[in-house]
């Protein structure tokens, strides 16, 4: 098996097109098609379905893609281990940090601590709303991720680390008084809200709380970018409800007078560290995991 064929297969899948993949790999399209054909002949299965929209994986293609990610990562780790033999840890470690959570506030600290303790580790950080981290762990694209929820999901191990309580953040113009007492959800009936899309875990928790309390949740915009959300709340375009770490960030970055209060009934979500339950972590990944757990524990203080 030529390892280059596996690399090419991954690029074809990730780019969604043989033409785009050929450009990325600086190969002629016929040569790339031959690599794909050789790979399909090797496995005795059709791996991709071509259409005018691009390519999509067959069931066999999904299996090969997952194993290809693992094989290539192991090859990279073998090269890094050989180069760093007798020295410090080295290698590439991929980590997903779910947006709209305390995890999203840890990225710079994780990068800094990893560089400080293990300068030979190449850290790959992902913070994306549109990708399912559990699926990325299962197919080998991520080694670990901090995500909301406690599972179970087949193929993924969940380790609950932190419970995040949600806070209302609103401009003073919305007539919500600054108070240490929880603000009842009833006081938010019909208030214009800026929230993540409906498929987001944070949004689901909020939707559930309002539905159970039989209160009208008026969502005027769905925002996937924390910085945009902070500016919109600061400009009084709507209020939001976020985990405390994000609520504090919105308040600290705003030059406007904002109110930040916990809500009642309590809304919360569990933040879990997720890894594959089928593939063990490399030594560099274990080192990064320890740093990530340490940083997350600090959020409890």
Short mmCIF file of C-alpha atoms in Angstrom, two decimals:
data_model
loop_
_atom_site.label_atom_id
_atom_site.label_comp_id
_atom_site.label_asym_id
_atom_site.label_seq_id
_atom_site.Cartn_x
_atom_site.Cartn_y
_atom_site.Cartn_z
CA UNK A 1 0.00 0.00 0.00
CA UNK A 2 1.40 3.38 -1.09
CA UNK A 3 0.78 5.84 1.74
CA UNK A 4 0.40 8.63 -0.82
CA UNK A 5 -2.81 7.05 -2.08
CA UNK A 6 -4.34 7.30 1.38
CA UNK A 7 -3.28 10.96 1.62
CA UNK A 8 -4.82 11.65 -1.78
CA UNK A 9 -8.04 9.89 -0.80
CA UNK A 10 -8.37 12.07 2.31
CA UNK A 11 -7.81 15.26 0.30
CA UNK A 12 -10.42 14.18 -2.28
CA UNK A 13 -13.00 13.58 0.46
CA UNK A 14 -12.20 16.77 2.38
CA UNK A 15 -12.25 18.96 -0.73
CA UNK A 16 -15.37 17.25 -2.10
CA UNK A 17 -14.05 17.08 -5.64
CA UNK A 18 -11.32 15.29 -7.59
CA UNK A 19 -10.68 18.48 -9.56
CA UNK A 20 -10.15 20.58 -6.41
CA UNK A 21 -8.07 17.83 -4.83
CA UNK A 22 -5.82 17.68 -7.91
CA UNK A 23 -5.21 21.44 -7.59
CA UNK A 24 -4.42 21.13 -3.87
CA UNK A 25 -2.04 18.21 -4.42
CA UNK A 26 -0.50 19.76 -7.57
CA UNK A 27 -1.30 16.61 -9.55
CA UNK A 28 -2.86 16.08 -12.95
CA UNK A 29 -6.48 15.00 -12.57
CA UNK A 30 -5.96 11.72 -14.57
CA UNK A 31 -3.06 10.79 -12.26
CA UNK A 32 -5.20 11.39 -9.17
CA UNK A 33 -8.05 9.37 -10.68
CA UNK A 34 -5.59 6.51 -11.24
CA UNK A 35 -4.56 6.64 -7.57
CA UNK A 36 -8.21 6.42 -6.55
CA UNK A 37 -8.81 3.52 -8.94
CA UNK A 38 -5.76 1.69 -7.54
CA UNK A 39 -7.06 2.22 -4.00
CA UNK A 40 -10.51 0.87 -4.91
CA UNK A 41 -8.89 -2.12 -6.61
CA UNK A 42 -6.80 -2.78 -3.50
CA UNK A 43 -9.87 -2.86 -1.24
CA UNK A 44 -12.11 -4.49 -3.82
CA UNK A 45 -14.80 -1.90 -3.15
CA UNK A 46 -16.06 1.31 -4.68
CA UNK A 47 -15.06 4.06 -2.25
CA UNK A 48 -16.52 7.19 -3.84
CA UNK A 49 -19.60 8.08 -5.85
CA UNK A 50 -19.08 10.85 -8.40
CA UNK A 51 -21.80 13.33 -9.35
CA UNK A 52 -22.13 16.83 -10.78
CA UNK A 53 -22.05 18.13 -7.20
CA UNK A 54 -18.73 16.40 -6.46
CA UNK A 55 -17.93 13.15 -4.66
CA UNK A 56 -19.56 11.33 -1.74
CA UNK A 57 -18.31 8.31 0.21
CA UNK A 58 -19.81 4.85 0.07
CA UNK A 59 -20.03 2.81 3.29
CA UNK A 60 -16.68 1.26 2.38
CA UNK A 61 -15.32 4.74 1.70
CA UNK A 62 -16.31 5.88 5.21
CA UNK A 63 -14.44 2.93 6.71
CA UNK A 64 -11.30 3.53 4.64
CA UNK A 65 -11.39 7.28 5.38
CA UNK A 66 -11.49 6.64 9.15
CA UNK A 67 -8.62 4.15 9.04
CA UNK A 68 -6.62 6.37 6.66
CA UNK A 69 -6.77 9.24 9.16
CA UNK A 70 -5.52 6.94 11.92
CA UNK A 71 -2.75 5.41 9.77
CA UNK A 72 -1.46 8.80 8.62
CA UNK A 73 -1.50 10.18 12.13
CA UNK A 74 0.44 7.14 13.35
CA UNK A 75 2.96 7.60 10.53
CA UNK A 76 3.40 11.27 11.49
CA UNK A 77 3.81 10.27 15.13
CA UNK A 78 6.37 7.59 14.22
CA UNK A 79 8.40 10.16 12.30
CA UNK A 80 8.16 12.65 15.18
CA UNK A 81 9.13 9.99 17.76
CA UNK A 82 12.12 8.92 15.67
CA UNK A 83 13.27 12.52 15.21
CA UNK A 84 12.85 13.30 18.91
CA UNK A 85 14.21 9.99 20.25
CA UNK A 86 15.82 10.64 23.62
CA UNK A 87 14.53 14.20 23.67
CA UNK A 88 11.22 15.88 24.56
CA UNK A 89 7.76 14.87 23.33
CA UNK A 90 7.00 15.71 19.72
CA UNK A 91 4.18 15.21 17.25
CA UNK A 92 0.88 16.65 16.05
CA UNK A 93 -2.14 16.69 18.38
CA UNK A 94 -5.59 17.77 17.19
CA UNK A 95 -8.09 19.23 19.69
CA UNK A 96 -11.64 20.48 19.23
CA UNK A 97 -13.03 23.19 21.52
CA UNK A 98 -16.78 23.68 21.26
CA UNK A 99 -17.84 27.33 20.72
CA UNK A 100 -20.26 29.09 23.10
CA UNK A 101 -18.72 27.32 26.10
CA UNK A 102 -15.95 27.61 28.65
CA UNK A 103 -13.90 25.47 26.27
CA UNK A 104 -13.76 28.35 23.79
CA UNK A 105 -12.01 30.51 26.42
CA UNK A 106 -9.19 27.99 26.88
CA UNK A 107 -7.65 28.03 23.40
CA UNK A 108 -4.93 30.63 24.02
CA UNK A 109 -4.01 29.19 27.44
CA UNK A 110 -3.87 25.67 25.99
CA UNK A 111 -1.62 26.86 23.19
CA UNK A 112 0.64 28.79 25.58
CA UNK A 113 0.97 25.98 28.13
CA UNK A 114 1.63 23.37 25.46
CA UNK A 115 4.34 25.53 23.88
CA UNK A 116 5.84 26.15 27.32
CA UNK A 117 5.89 22.53 28.52
CA UNK A 118 6.23 20.62 25.25
CA UNK A 119 7.65 22.85 22.50
CA UNK A 120 8.02 19.85 20.20
CA UNK A 121 4.25 19.29 20.02
CA UNK A 122 2.43 20.80 17.06
CA UNK A 123 -1.03 21.70 18.38
CA UNK A 124 -3.94 21.79 15.93
CA UNK A 125 -6.95 23.63 17.41
CA UNK A 126 -10.44 23.54 15.94
CA UNK A 127 -13.33 25.74 17.09
CA UNK A 128 -16.25 25.33 14.72
CA UNK A 129 -20.04 25.44 15.02
CA UNK A 130 -20.68 23.60 11.78
CA UNK A 131 -18.75 20.39 12.48
CA UNK A 132 -19.72 17.45 14.71
CA UNK A 133 -16.74 16.86 16.95
CA UNK A 134 -17.82 13.39 18.06
CA UNK A 135 -17.91 12.31 14.40
CA UNK A 136 -14.48 13.87 13.82
CA UNK A 137 -13.11 11.85 16.75
CA UNK A 138 -14.62 8.65 15.36
CA UNK A 139 -13.14 9.17 11.90
CA UNK A 140 -9.74 10.14 13.28
CA UNK A 141 -9.70 13.83 12.38
CA UNK A 142 -9.59 14.83 16.06
CA UNK A 143 -7.89 13.08 18.95
CA UNK A 144 -9.92 14.80 21.65
CA UNK A 145 -12.53 17.51 22.11
CA UNK A 146 -14.31 19.45 24.83
CA UNK A 147 -18.01 19.32 23.95
CA UNK A 148 -21.39 19.72 25.62
CA UNK A 149 -23.23 16.57 26.68
CA UNK A 150 -22.50 13.30 28.45
CA UNK A 151 -23.31 10.86 25.63
CA UNK A 152 -23.54 8.01 25.11
CA UNK A 153 -22.31 7.96 21.52
CA UNK A 154 -20.91 4.73 20.11
CA UNK A 155 -17.21 5.04 19.41
CA UNK A 156 -16.66 8.00 21.76
CA UNK A 157 -15.73 8.05 25.45
CA UNK A 158 -17.24 10.91 27.51
CA UNK A 159 -15.52 12.20 30.65
CA UNK A 160 -17.71 14.86 32.36
CA UNK A 161 -15.48 17.67 33.62
CA UNK A 162 -17.50 20.81 34.27
CA UNK A 163 -21.10 21.92 34.72
CA UNK A 164 -21.76 25.29 33.07
CA UNK A 165 -24.49 27.55 34.44
CA UNK A 166 -26.16 29.95 32.01
CA UNK A 167 -26.46 33.74 32.49
CA UNK A 168 -28.56 36.43 30.89
CA UNK A 169 -26.60 39.30 29.31
CA UNK A 170 -28.63 42.38 28.36
CA UNK A 171 -28.18 46.10 27.76
CA UNK A 172 -29.47 48.32 30.56
CA UNK A 173 -32.06 49.65 28.10
CA UNK A 174 -33.97 46.39 28.49
CA UNK A 175 -34.87 47.44 32.06
CA UNK A 176 -33.27 44.42 33.72
CA UNK A 177 -31.81 45.60 37.00
CA UNK A 178 -28.28 44.72 38.03
CA UNK A 179 -28.76 42.30 40.91
CA UNK A 180 -27.05 39.27 42.41
CA UNK A 181 -30.38 37.46 42.57
CA UNK A 182 -31.40 35.17 39.67
CA UNK A 183 -33.62 36.73 37.05
CA UNK A 184 -36.80 34.66 36.51
CA UNK A 185 -37.40 33.40 32.97
CA UNK A 186 -40.86 34.95 33.19
CA UNK A 187 -39.22 38.39 33.07
CA UNK A 188 -37.78 37.47 29.66
CA UNK A 189 -41.11 36.63 28.02
CA UNK A 190 -41.09 38.21 24.56
CA UNK A 191 -37.69 39.87 25.04
CA UNK A 192 -35.71 39.94 21.74
CA UNK A 193 -33.01 37.29 21.96
CA UNK A 194 -29.78 36.71 20.03
CA UNK A 195 -28.85 33.01 20.22
CA UNK A 196 -26.93 30.27 18.39
CA UNK A 197 -28.81 28.14 15.82
CA UNK A 198 -31.33 25.53 16.95
CA UNK A 199 -28.93 22.58 16.49
CA UNK A 200 -26.44 24.03 19.00
CA UNK A 201 -26.34 22.41 22.48
CA UNK A 202 -26.54 25.81 24.21
CA UNK A 203 -29.60 26.76 22.17
CA UNK A 204 -31.26 23.40 22.85
CA UNK A 205 -30.83 23.84 26.60
CA UNK A 206 -32.38 27.32 26.42
CA UNK A 207 -35.26 26.15 24.21
CA UNK A 208 -36.00 23.31 26.65
CA UNK A 209 -35.99 25.62 29.68
CA UNK A 210 -38.38 28.13 28.08
CA UNK A 211 -40.69 25.38 26.83
CA UNK A 212 -40.89 23.73 30.25
CA UNK A 213 -41.66 27.09 31.86
CA UNK A 214 -44.22 27.86 29.10
CA UNK A 215 -42.55 31.17 28.34
CA UNK A 216 -42.33 32.76 24.90
CA UNK A 217 -38.76 32.69 23.60
CA UNK A 218 -38.49 35.44 20.99
CA UNK A 219 -35.38 34.81 18.89
CA UNK A 220 -34.74 37.75 16.56
CA UNK A 221 -31.42 36.51 15.16
CA UNK A 222 -29.24 33.41 15.19
CA UNK A 223 -25.56 34.25 15.58
CA UNK A 224 -22.67 31.77 15.32
CA UNK A 225 -19.81 34.20 16.04
CA UNK A 226 -19.19 35.20 19.66
CA UNK A 227 -17.59 38.53 18.73
CA UNK A 228 -20.59 39.50 16.58
CA UNK A 229 -22.93 38.37 19.34
CA UNK A 230 -21.07 40.54 21.87
CA UNK A 231 -21.25 43.62 19.65
CA UNK A 232 -24.94 43.10 18.92
CA UNK A 233 -25.77 42.75 22.62
CA UNK A 234 -23.65 45.81 23.40
CA UNK A 235 -25.56 47.79 20.76
CA UNK A 236 -28.87 46.80 22.36
CA UNK A 237 -30.07 44.74 19.37
CA UNK A 238 -31.15 41.97 21.70
CA UNK A 239 -30.25 40.08 24.85
CA UNK A 240 -28.61 36.67 25.05
CA UNK A 241 -28.26 33.73 27.41
CA UNK A 242 -24.84 32.07 27.53
CA UNK A 243 -22.65 29.86 29.76
CA UNK A 244 -20.95 32.02 32.40
CA UNK A 245 -17.52 32.09 30.74
CA UNK A 246 -18.99 33.47 27.50
CA UNK A 247 -21.32 35.83 29.37
CA UNK A 248 -18.34 37.25 31.29
CA UNK A 249 -16.42 37.65 28.02
CA UNK A 250 -19.28 39.58 26.42
CA UNK A 251 -19.48 41.92 29.42
CA UNK A 252 -15.71 42.45 29.61
CA UNK A 253 -15.40 43.27 25.90
CA UNK A 254 -18.28 45.74 25.86
CA UNK A 255 -17.97 49.47 26.42
CA UNK A 256 -21.71 49.66 27.04
CA UNK A 257 -23.49 49.13 30.39
CA UNK A 258 -24.54 45.49 30.39
CA UNK A 259 -26.39 43.45 33.02
CA UNK A 260 -25.23 39.88 33.66
CA UNK A 261 -27.44 37.71 35.87
CA UNK A 262 -27.97 34.00 36.36
CA UNK A 263 -31.41 32.79 35.29
CA UNK A 264 -34.05 30.85 37.19
CA UNK A 265 -35.06 28.06 36.79
CA UNK A 266 -31.41 27.11 36.43
CA UNK A 267 -30.14 26.32 32.92
CA UNK A 268 -26.92 24.33 32.67
CA UNK A 269 -24.99 21.97 30.43
CA UNK A 270 -22.20 19.49 31.14
CA UNK A 271 -18.85 20.00 29.43
CA UNK A 272 -17.13 16.68 28.72
CA UNK A 273 -13.72 15.65 27.43
CA UNK A 274 -14.26 13.23 24.57
CA UNK A 275 -11.80 10.75 23.10
CA UNK A 276 -12.09 7.65 20.94
CA UNK A 277 -12.98 4.46 22.80
CA UNK A 278 -11.29 2.41 20.07
CA UNK A 279 -7.92 4.12 19.59
CA UNK A 280 -5.55 5.00 22.42
CA UNK A 281 -3.99 8.44 22.65
CA UNK A 282 -0.36 8.98 21.67
CA UNK A 283 2.10 10.18 24.33
CA UNK A 284 1.94 13.79 23.05
CA UNK A 285 -1.87 13.61 23.04
CA UNK A 286 -1.86 12.36 26.66
CA UNK A 287 0.34 15.33 27.59
CA UNK A 288 -2.05 17.78 25.92
CA UNK A 289 -5.01 16.05 27.55
CA UNK A 290 -3.46 16.56 30.99
CA UNK A 291 -2.97 20.28 30.29
CA UNK A 292 -6.54 20.61 28.99
CA UNK A 293 -7.99 18.93 32.09
CA UNK A 294 -5.83 21.14 34.32
CA UNK A 295 -7.02 24.32 32.60
CA UNK A 296 -10.65 23.21 32.74
CA UNK A 297 -10.35 22.47 36.48
CA UNK A 298 -9.23 26.07 37.03
CA UNK A 299 -12.60 27.26 35.71
CA UNK A 300 -14.28 25.68 38.75
CA UNK A 301 -12.40 28.00 41.13
#
